[in-house]
Amino acid sequence: MSTVFSGIQPTGGLHLGNLLGAVRNWVDNQGDTVGFFCIVDLHALTVPKEPGEVGKGSIELARELLACGLDPTESTLFIQSHVPEHAQMGWLLQCNTGFGELNRMTQFKDKSAKQKDFVSSGLFSYPSLQAADILLYDTNQVPVGADQRQHIELTRDIAVRFNSRYGETFVVPEAVSPAAGARVMDLQNPTDKMSKSAATESGTIYLAEDLSKTAKKIKRAVTDSEVEVRYDPEAKPGVANLLGILGAATDRDPAALADEYSQYGPLKSDTADAVVTLLEPIQERLSELQQDPDSVTAALITGARKASTTAQATYQRAVQNIGLTPPG
Ligand code: ATP
Ligand code: LTN
């Protein structure tokens, strides 16, 4: 069975982009793959946070991921800081990552531009820690949205470089993204991706929000001044985004869907209905889990234990291949 690894930051409530671009893929492949899913709390520290904020966000995120259908008996769900080998391996890989390589990462450019007073060196070197997350688990596939593909390419380069410097140590992974939904855009600014940390709430659909709000946000989504429904992400980003969301939610091709609509109104109301149908069962499970906080904690404890076994073995292999002096 192939091994799947992916990570998500506890930086706010899960949104539709996270679900369609990544989390749905994680859930759908359970049972056919060995899955490790990591709440990357150390990555969330790359931008300033209040004391306690990341810890609280990690538990909330775990609850949302379980509500989306991650099954702790099939998959390993854990918090990154519970497995110290992530930070340790992160350092080894930072020393095998080029400054120039990190300097090309578009996520660093975007996120550093948004920081007013302080850009941490962690924000810059973060992709080496992401590579450590992935490589610790002998990962074959990394299901992510389109925005993360550049980081997975870098992870591959780091793995190949390390293997050639120190001998065969890491499996070289590949990114996988869905045909529709890999890049869900902000409903108000359809040239920006939908994000947990977006400027306004009206462009982001949160999985836990009131569903009447969801439908309103979709009906108020920015389109354009034409009337024709056509799938053209360059010229008509707002309309293409709605078709992309409808396509992802109903398992249809966005370009083919465009032929079925001649006006924006019906496209918006069908998209709203499809999204509400997708979110309803998730919200039901979420309220059940809110009544049962112990099951969330239990899943995370078991997850960290399972993840540690694999992470320790890979970390030891890396240290041995580098040839550091063993203790004792
Ligand atoms: P932040 O705004 O804090 O950067 P985010 O919303 O980008 O957070 P992440 O935790 O960074 O979310 O990403 C988790 C997963 O969701 C990644 O695989 C990422 O590629 C995917 N993802 C995030 N935003 C989108 C989007 N708009 N469309 C499709 N996939 C997305
Ligand atoms: N960098 C990713 C989150 C992330 C990740 C990972 C994704 C951290 N480690 C490992 C896939 C595999 C982001 O910002 N969305």
mmCIF file of N, CA, C and O and ligand atoms in Angstrom, residues 6-23 26 40 49 61 107 111 114 126 143-149 178 181-186 192-198, ligand 1:
data_model
loop_
_atom_site.group_PDB
_atom_site.id
_atom_site.type_symbol
_atom_site.label_atom_id
_atom_site.label_comp_id
_atom_site.label_asym_id
_atom_site.label_seq_id
_atom_site.Cartn_x
_atom_site.Cartn_y
_atom_site.Cartn_z
ATOM 1 N N SER A 6 -0.090 14.328 4.648
ATOM 2 C CA SER A 6 -0.353 15.734 4.367
ATOM 3 C C SER A 6 -0.458 16.511 5.676
ATOM 4 O O SER A 6 -0.643 15.916 6.740
ATOM 5 N N GLY A 7 -0.325 17.823 5.569
ATOM 6 C CA GLY A 7 -0.346 18.674 6.755
ATOM 7 C C GLY A 7 -1.279 19.848 6.568
ATOM 8 O O GLY A 7 -1.574 20.256 5.435
ATOM 9 N N ILE A 8 -1.732 20.383 7.694
ATOM 10 C CA ILE A 8 -2.605 21.558 7.653
ATOM 11 C C ILE A 8 -2.336 22.419 8.876
ATOM 12 O O ILE A 8 -2.112 21.891 9.971
ATOM 13 N N GLN A 9 -2.347 23.732 8.678
ATOM 14 C CA GLN A 9 -1.987 24.638 9.774
ATOM 15 C C GLN A 9 -3.195 24.970 10.647
ATOM 16 O O GLN A 9 -4.269 25.270 10.111
ATOM 17 N N PRO A 10 -2.988 24.994 11.979
ATOM 18 C CA PRO A 10 -4.089 25.397 12.864
ATOM 19 C C PRO A 10 -4.165 26.916 12.963
ATOM 20 O O PRO A 10 -3.928 27.496 14.014
ATOM 21 N N THR A 11 -4.503 27.549 11.838
ATOM 22 C CA THR A 11 -4.500 29.016 11.788
ATOM 23 C C THR A 11 -5.903 29.593 11.677
ATOM 24 O O THR A 11 -6.061 30.759 11.352
ATOM 25 N N GLY A 12 -6.940 28.766 11.927
ATOM 26 C CA GLY A 12 -8.318 29.262 11.822
ATOM 27 C C GLY A 12 -9.202 28.122 11.360
ATOM 28 O O GLY A 12 -8.708 27.027 11.084
ATOM 29 N N GLY A 13 -10.514 28.407 11.279
ATOM 30 C CA GLY A 13 -11.453 27.352 10.900
ATOM 31 C C GLY A 13 -11.187 26.829 9.499
ATOM 32 O O GLY A 13 -10.733 27.573 8.628
ATOM 33 N N LEU A 14 -11.493 25.546 9.293
ATOM 34 C CA LEU A 14 -11.349 24.951 7.948
ATOM 35 C C LEU A 14 -12.289 25.649 6.977
ATOM 36 O O LEU A 14 -13.414 25.989 7.335
ATOM 37 N N HIS A 15 -11.851 25.822 5.738
ATOM 38 C CA HIS A 15 -12.717 26.442 4.731
ATOM 39 C C HIS A 15 -12.895 25.516 3.530
ATOM 40 O O HIS A 15 -12.265 24.445 3.453
ATOM 41 N N LEU A 16 -13.779 25.962 2.630
ATOM 42 C CA LEU A 16 -14.134 25.127 1.485
ATOM 43 C C LEU A 16 -12.921 24.778 0.620
ATOM 44 O O LEU A 16 -12.846 23.670 0.068
ATOM 45 N N GLY A 17 -11.957 25.692 0.510
ATOM 46 C CA GLY A 17 -10.736 25.415 -0.263
ATOM 47 C C GLY A 17 -9.959 24.262 0.356
ATOM 48 O O GLY A 17 -9.496 23.355 -0.349
ATOM 49 N N ASN A 18 -9.819 24.272 1.682
ATOM 50 C CA ASN A 18 -9.112 23.178 2.361
ATOM 51 C C ASN A 18 -9.816 21.851 2.080
ATOM 52 O O ASN A 18 -9.163 20.832 1.817
ATOM 53 N N LEU A 19 -11.156 21.889 2.151
ATOM 54 C CA LEU A 19 -11.925 20.652 1.969
ATOM 55 C C LEU A 19 -11.781 20.124 0.536
ATOM 56 O O LEU A 19 -11.428 18.963 0.317
ATOM 57 N N LEU A 20 -12.039 20.993 -0.448
ATOM 58 C CA LEU A 20 -12.048 20.522 -1.840
ATOM 59 C C LEU A 20 -10.638 20.281 -2.377
ATOM 60 O O LEU A 20 -10.416 19.374 -3.181
ATOM 61 N N GLY A 21 -9.690 21.111 -1.925
ATOM 62 C CA GLY A 21 -8.326 20.987 -2.450
ATOM 63 C C GLY A 21 -7.543 19.851 -1.819
ATOM 64 O O GLY A 21 -6.694 19.239 -2.467
ATOM 65 N N ALA A 22 -7.821 19.569 -0.541
ATOM 66 C CA ALA A 22 -6.961 18.614 0.152
ATOM 67 C C ALA A 22 -7.741 17.581 0.966
ATOM 68 O O ALA A 22 -7.679 16.375 0.687
ATOM 69 N N VAL A 23 -8.500 18.048 1.957
ATOM 70 C CA VAL A 23 -9.028 17.130 2.987
ATOM 71 C C VAL A 23 -9.939 16.043 2.399
ATOM 72 O O VAL A 23 -9.915 14.891 2.835
ATOM 73 N N TRP A 26 -7.921 13.252 1.271
ATOM 74 C CA TRP A 26 -7.390 12.449 2.379
ATOM 75 C C TRP A 26 -8.429 11.415 2.791
ATOM 76 O O TRP A 26 -8.107 10.237 2.979
ATOM 77 N N VAL A 40 -0.063 20.944 11.733
ATOM 78 C CA VAL A 40 1.316 21.463 11.791
ATOM 79 C C VAL A 40 1.379 22.732 12.645
ATOM 80 O O VAL A 40 1.484 23.851 12.143
ATOM 81 N N LYS A 49 1.860 34.813 17.071
ATOM 82 C CA LYS A 49 0.593 34.294 17.625
ATOM 83 C C LYS A 49 0.524 34.632 19.110
ATOM 84 O O LYS A 49 1.559 34.694 19.775
ATOM 85 N N LEU A 61 -9.137 22.251 15.139
ATOM 86 C CA LEU A 61 -8.880 21.721 13.796
ATOM 87 C C LEU A 61 -9.014 20.195 13.780
ATOM 88 O O LEU A 61 -9.589 19.622 12.842
ATOM 89 N N GLN A 107 5.027 31.267 -1.568
ATOM 90 C CA GLN A 107 4.282 31.438 -0.319
ATOM 91 C C GLN A 107 5.050 32.385 0.619
ATOM 92 O O GLN A 107 4.444 33.197 1.315
ATOM 93 N N LYS A 111 3.368 35.721 2.030
ATOM 94 C CA LYS A 111 3.125 35.867 3.472
ATOM 95 C C LYS A 111 4.021 36.926 4.099
ATOM 96 O O LYS A 111 3.588 37.628 4.998
ATOM 97 N N LYS A 114 2.684 40.367 3.767
ATOM 98 C CA LYS A 114 1.531 40.716 4.626
ATOM 99 C C LYS A 114 1.943 41.042 6.061
ATOM 100 O O LYS A 114 1.130 41.534 6.841
ATOM 101 N N TYR A 126 10.710 27.654 6.498
ATOM 102 C CA TYR A 126 9.581 26.754 6.706
ATOM 103 C C TYR A 126 9.506 25.576 5.716
ATOM 104 O O TYR A 126 9.218 24.451 6.120
ATOM 105 N N PRO A 143 -1.237 14.633 -0.875
ATOM 106 C CA PRO A 143 -2.416 15.302 -1.435
ATOM 107 C C PRO A 143 -2.538 16.733 -0.903
ATOM 108 O O PRO A 143 -2.751 16.948 0.287
ATOM 109 N N VAL A 144 -2.397 17.696 -1.794
ATOM 110 C CA VAL A 144 -2.416 19.122 -1.432
ATOM 111 C C VAL A 144 -3.129 19.928 -2.513
ATOM 112 O O VAL A 144 -3.275 19.472 -3.655
ATOM 113 N N GLY A 145 -3.517 21.155 -2.146
ATOM 114 C CA GLY A 145 -4.030 22.094 -3.125
ATOM 115 C C GLY A 145 -2.884 22.618 -3.989
ATOM 116 O O GLY A 145 -1.698 22.427 -3.663
ATOM 117 N N ALA A 146 -3.251 23.304 -5.083
ATOM 118 C CA ALA A 146 -2.250 23.742 -6.061
ATOM 119 C C ALA A 146 -1.193 24.667 -5.449
ATOM 120 O O ALA A 146 -0.027 24.638 -5.868
ATOM 121 N N ASP A 147 -1.567 25.443 -4.429
ATOM 122 C CA ASP A 147 -0.611 26.402 -3.854
ATOM 123 C C ASP A 147 0.594 25.721 -3.207
ATOM 124 O O ASP A 147 1.620 26.359 -3.008
ATOM 125 N N GLN A 148 0.461 24.456 -2.863
ATOM 126 C CA GLN A 148 1.556 23.759 -2.175
ATOM 127 C C GLN A 148 2.467 22.967 -3.102
ATOM 128 O O GLN A 148 3.451 22.375 -2.652
ATOM 129 N N ARG A 149 2.179 22.946 -4.382
ATOM 130 C CA ARG A 149 2.947 22.076 -5.277
ATOM 131 C C ARG A 149 4.424 22.493 -5.336
ATOM 132 O O ARG A 149 5.314 21.654 -5.429
ATOM 133 N N PRO A 178 -6.604 17.385 -6.807
ATOM 134 C CA PRO A 178 -7.813 16.988 -7.530
ATOM 135 C C PRO A 178 -7.961 17.733 -8.865
ATOM 136 O O PRO A 178 -7.416 18.830 -9.020
ATOM 137 N N GLY A 181 -11.168 21.834 -7.941
ATOM 138 C CA GLY A 181 -11.099 22.199 -6.517
ATOM 139 C C GLY A 181 -9.684 22.374 -5.993
ATOM 140 O O GLY A 181 -9.497 22.675 -4.820
ATOM 141 N N ALA A 182 -8.675 22.219 -6.851
ATOM 142 C CA ALA A 182 -7.289 22.337 -6.380
ATOM 143 C C ALA A 182 -6.938 23.779 -6.016
ATOM 144 O O ALA A 182 -5.985 24.024 -5.286
ATOM 145 N N ARG A 183 -7.709 24.723 -6.548
ATOM 146 C CA ARG A 183 -7.455 26.130 -6.230
ATOM 147 C C ARG A 183 -8.795 26.871 -6.171
ATOM 148 O O ARG A 183 -9.255 27.433 -7.174
ATOM 149 N N VAL A 184 -9.404 26.829 -4.997
ATOM 150 C CA VAL A 184 -10.673 27.538 -4.803
ATOM 151 C C VAL A 184 -10.322 28.992 -4.494
ATOM 152 O O VAL A 184 -9.453 29.267 -3.670
ATOM 153 N N MET A 185 -10.988 29.909 -5.188
ATOM 154 C CA MET A 185 -10.624 31.319 -5.042
ATOM 155 C C MET A 185 -11.562 32.029 -4.062
ATOM 156 O O MET A 185 -12.682 31.576 -3.796
ATOM 157 N N ASP A 186 -11.103 33.152 -3.557
ATOM 158 C CA ASP A 186 -11.900 33.993 -2.667
ATOM 159 C C ASP A 186 -13.138 34.492 -3.436
ATOM 160 O O ASP A 186 -13.011 34.951 -4.569
ATOM 161 N N ASP A 192 -7.465 35.960 -5.822
ATOM 162 C CA ASP A 192 -6.718 35.463 -4.649
ATOM 163 C C ASP A 192 -7.310 34.137 -4.223
ATOM 164 O O ASP A 192 -8.524 33.947 -4.308
ATOM 165 N N LYS A 193 -6.449 33.257 -3.640
ATOM 166 C CA LYS A 193 -7.018 31.981 -3.211
ATOM 167 C C LYS A 193 -7.825 32.170 -1.923
ATOM 168 O O LYS A 193 -7.523 33.052 -1.117
ATOM 169 N N MET A 194 -8.865 31.329 -1.776
ATOM 170 C CA MET A 194 -9.628 31.343 -0.527
ATOM 171 C C MET A 194 -8.662 30.921 0.574
ATOM 172 O O MET A 194 -7.903 29.972 0.397
ATOM 173 N N SER A 195 -8.698 31.651 1.710
ATOM 174 C CA SER A 195 -7.679 31.394 2.731
ATOM 175 C C SER A 195 -8.255 31.617 4.125
ATOM 176 O O SER A 195 -9.177 32.411 4.301
ATOM 177 N N LYS A 196 -7.668 30.906 5.103
ATOM 178 C CA LYS A 196 -8.114 31.072 6.488
ATOM 179 C C LYS A 196 -7.834 32.489 6.948
ATOM 180 O O LYS A 196 -8.537 33.039 7.766
ATOM 181 N N SER A 197 -6.732 33.040 6.438
ATOM 182 C CA SER A 197 -6.331 34.365 6.909
ATOM 183 C C SER A 197 -6.643 35.443 5.860
ATOM 184 O O SER A 197 -5.858 36.348 5.657
ATOM 185 N N ALA A 198 -7.809 35.325 5.204
ATOM 186 C CA ALA A 198 -8.195 36.317 4.184
ATOM 187 C C ALA A 198 -8.585 37.636 4.845
ATOM 188 O O ALA A 198 -8.916 37.674 6.031
HETATM 189 P P1 ATP B 1 -3.446 30.145 5.695
HETATM 190 O O1 ATP B 1 -4.433 31.121 5.179
HETATM 191 O O2 ATP B 1 -3.222 30.223 7.175
HETATM 192 O O3 ATP B 1 -2.176 30.097 4.895
HETATM 193 P P2 ATP B 1 -4.715 28.087 4.218
HETATM 194 O O4 ATP B 1 -6.150 28.376 4.162
HETATM 195 O O5 ATP B 1 -3.880 28.378 3.028
HETATM 196 O O6 ATP B 1 -4.092 28.727 5.519
HETATM 197 P P3 ATP B 1 -3.364 25.619 4.882
HETATM 198 O O7 ATP B 1 -3.400 25.074 6.237
HETATM 199 O O8 ATP B 1 -2.143 26.402 4.563
HETATM 200 O O9 ATP B 1 -4.616 26.545 4.576
HETATM 201 O O10 ATP B 1 -3.558 24.476 3.807
HETATM 202 C C1 ATP B 1 -4.070 23.182 4.049
HETATM 203 C C2 ATP B 1 -4.334 22.497 2.730
HETATM 204 O O11 ATP B 1 -5.425 23.128 2.061
HETATM 205 C C3 ATP B 1 -3.146 22.531 1.760
HETATM 206 O O12 ATP B 1 -3.068 21.282 1.084
HETATM 207 C C4 ATP B 1 -3.515 23.611 0.792
HETATM 208 O O13 ATP B 1 -2.942 23.426 -0.479
HETATM 209 C C5 ATP B 1 -5.031 23.457 0.725
HETATM 210 N N1 ATP B 1 -5.665 24.725 0.378
HETATM 211 C C6 ATP B 1 -5.584 25.896 1.080
HETATM 212 N N2 ATP B 1 -6.288 26.858 0.468
HETATM 213 C C7 ATP B 1 -6.826 26.294 -0.646
HETATM 214 C C8 ATP B 1 -7.663 26.786 -1.693
HETATM 215 N N3 ATP B 1 -8.088 28.039 -1.695
HETATM 216 N N4 ATP B 1 -8.033 25.932 -2.668
HETATM 217 C C9 ATP B 1 -7.618 24.640 -2.677
HETATM 218 N N5 ATP B 1 -6.825 24.116 -1.720
HETATM 219 C C10 ATP B 1 -6.432 24.924 -0.714
#
